[in-house]
Amino acid sequence: VSLHLCLHAQQKPPPICYPLATIYHLHSPPLPPVRAPFSPASSSKSGEGFVAASQAIMAETVTNVSEYQAIAKQKLPKMAYDYYASGAEDEWTLKENREAFSRILFRPRILIDVSTIDMTTSVLGMKISMPIMISPTAFQKMAHPEGEYATARAASAAGTVMTLSSWATSSVEEVASTGPGIRFFQLYVYKDRKVVEQLVRRAEKAGFKAIALTVDTPRLGRREADIKNRFVLPPGLTLKNFEGLNLGTMDQANDSGLASYVAGQIDRTLSWKDVKWLQSITTMPILVKGVITAEDARLAVHSGAAGIIVSNHGARQLDYVPATISALEEVVTAAQGRIPVYLDGGVRRGTDVFKALALGASGVFIGRPVVFALAAEGEAGVRNVLRMMREEFELTMALGGCTKLSDITRNHIFTEGDRLGRPLPRM
Ligand code: FNR
């Protein structure tokens, strides 16, 4: 233990000052694929050796996805880091998204041949290598010059899904140009429905395979760090998908520039009938992202959604909603197996993935670990996040006595609810 602590203390990477032009990489064209373990393209011209050396240290010492957060904090300007890290108001839900996982314990089965483990699954009929996918997170070029390109390549290399945010700093066409890969497009519905129609068509044409319709953001949650920092996009970056539509920039405001942008552009009247409207303008299946109650799960099924993502937006919208892992089971029960239910929020370990699947999720998505790893070491970091999550999940399956995803059952875990009086599952 002392050796471990000592390594951490000594190998803390030194703070790195990126020149602005490197971080915000003005008008960067698509960059060539980057090979692990780290990206030469992420090095600044003036400090290549320094950056590369510190990345080498990082690559060796990062042993779980959460460790990228501290590295990102050192490397990023405060405004960018705070935007990625923060949650809404008291950040109760932000903590709870993690803590609720820690209250779920395992009931592992033993003496099962676990010499081969199959983690493959499918999402909306498409085969993926593991039930771990990438949530949409906005403004990825604020973390690293390659931003969404790096994430797209890393997801594709890992054989899993990347979801591109409406508010990406790379367009749907640019992300498609990185090569093959299963990609979903996350949609914010603007007041101007022509803008939405155009964007959905562009995503479809660019080969995106599904829409993740975000339904928890009629207004932006109160993220106090962004208010204090008067958050706006750094110079040179735009909401690339909206660039040609005069909606690509956000103005400096007295509080969060993003909150003002949302107040001006996002359609607060959005309702279930709009899911039908969306179906009328696209053939892409629609995942409703942001359901956390049984009532809404039933409405999602009736609306014709292809699936549900149980999400509280990484605890950035309404504070004091339950952790997504706590809300999952009621949503799964209400969906009655009619459509698949996915989860995001606080997934940081392979054990979290197993717990979500045991509670009925068909897969999970991860958000912040991707942006923090991007900030730390670009594409290599995202690849590493996906690799670590995969390996931890595989190990959890082996130690839990499961060789394929369908072996994972409710009986493999017990929750706080179970301990507080629900009878143990029948064996
Ligand atoms: C998000 N999230 C998000 N969701 C969405 O639908 N559209 C978006 O543009 C964004 N942008 C975004 C930026 C950042 C920095 C964060 C942290 C989150 C929410 C995201 O898709 C997902 O629901 C959460 O990030 C999942 O929680 P974890 O994994 O970050 O704990």
mmCIF file of C-alpha atoms and ligand atoms in Angstrom, residues 83-84 97 135-138 165-167 186 188 214 289 311 313-314 316 344-348 365-369 371, ligand 1:
data_model
loop_
_atom_site.group_PDB
_atom_site.id
_atom_site.type_symbol
_atom_site.label_atom_id
_atom_site.label_comp_id
_atom_site.label_asym_id
_atom_site.label_seq_id
_atom_site.Cartn_x
_atom_site.Cartn_y
_atom_site.Cartn_z
ATOM 1 C CA TYR A 83 -17.689 23.061 -17.371
ATOM 2 C CA TYR A 84 -16.850 19.362 -17.727
ATOM 3 C CA ASN A 97 -24.601 8.975 -9.034
ATOM 4 C CA SER A 135 -22.517 9.409 -24.070
ATOM 5 C CA PRO A 136 -22.761 12.719 -25.880
ATOM 6 C CA THR A 137 -20.667 15.431 -24.284
ATOM 7 C CA ALA A 138 -20.507 18.895 -25.798
ATOM 8 C CA SER A 165 -23.585 15.875 -29.178
ATOM 9 C CA SER A 166 -25.688 18.425 -31.028
ATOM 10 C CA TRP A 167 -23.268 20.897 -29.490
ATOM 11 C CA GLN A 186 -27.798 13.377 -29.786
ATOM 12 C CA TYR A 188 -31.482 19.091 -28.803
ATOM 13 C CA THR A 214 -32.420 14.575 -24.910
ATOM 14 C CA LYS A 289 -32.497 10.134 -23.152
ATOM 15 C CA SER A 311 -30.067 9.503 -17.474
ATOM 16 C CA HIS A 313 -27.656 14.309 -17.625
ATOM 17 C CA GLY A 314 -24.659 13.507 -15.466
ATOM 18 C CA ARG A 316 -26.212 18.640 -14.474
ATOM 19 C CA ASP A 344 -25.638 6.614 -17.999
ATOM 20 C CA GLY A 345 -24.452 8.571 -14.959
ATOM 21 C CA GLY A 346 -21.501 7.794 -12.726
ATOM 22 C CA VAL A 347 -20.372 4.640 -14.520
ATOM 23 C CA ARG A 348 -16.642 4.449 -13.765
ATOM 24 C CA PHE A 365 -22.871 4.911 -21.624
ATOM 25 C CA ILE A 366 -20.036 6.949 -20.130
ATOM 26 C CA GLY A 367 -19.648 10.733 -20.267
ATOM 27 C CA ARG A 368 -17.042 12.552 -18.197
ATOM 28 C CA PRO A 369 -14.294 9.894 -18.312
ATOM 29 C CA VAL A 371 -13.589 14.254 -21.842
HETATM 30 C C1 FNR B 1 -23.006 16.194 -20.910
HETATM 31 N N1 FNR B 1 -24.207 15.586 -21.231
HETATM 32 C C2 FNR B 1 -24.832 15.916 -22.405
HETATM 33 N N2 FNR B 1 -25.994 15.303 -22.737
HETATM 34 C C3 FNR B 1 -26.611 15.585 -23.885
HETATM 35 O O1 FNR B 1 -27.649 15.015 -24.170
HETATM 36 N N3 FNR B 1 -26.068 16.487 -24.757
HETATM 37 C C4 FNR B 1 -24.912 17.143 -24.498
HETATM 38 O O2 FNR B 1 -24.442 17.940 -25.291
HETATM 39 C C5 FNR B 1 -24.267 16.871 -23.276
HETATM 40 N N4 FNR B 1 -23.111 17.504 -22.932
HETATM 41 C C6 FNR B 1 -22.471 17.168 -21.773
HETATM 42 C C7 FNR B 1 -21.263 17.769 -21.473
HETATM 43 C C8 FNR B 1 -20.577 17.385 -20.337
HETATM 44 C C9 FNR B 1 -19.257 18.026 -20.040
HETATM 45 C C10 FNR B 1 -21.108 16.409 -19.475
HETATM 46 C C11 FNR B 1 -20.354 15.964 -18.260
HETATM 47 C C12 FNR B 1 -22.316 15.832 -19.763
HETATM 48 C C13 FNR B 1 -24.719 14.474 -20.415
HETATM 49 C C14 FNR B 1 -24.074 13.176 -20.889
HETATM 50 O O3 FNR B 1 -24.600 12.799 -22.134
HETATM 51 C C15 FNR B 1 -24.352 12.026 -19.917
HETATM 52 O O4 FNR B 1 -25.709 11.942 -19.645
HETATM 53 C C16 FNR B 1 -23.554 12.147 -18.617
HETATM 54 O O5 FNR B 1 -22.300 12.724 -18.844
HETATM 55 C C17 FNR B 1 -23.384 10.792 -17.975
HETATM 56 O O6 FNR B 1 -22.825 10.904 -16.728
HETATM 57 P P1 FNR B 1 -21.245 10.730 -16.419
HETATM 58 O O7 FNR B 1 -20.771 9.488 -17.119
HETATM 59 O O8 FNR B 1 -20.578 11.973 -16.916
HETATM 60 O O9 FNR B 1 -21.242 10.618 -14.947
#
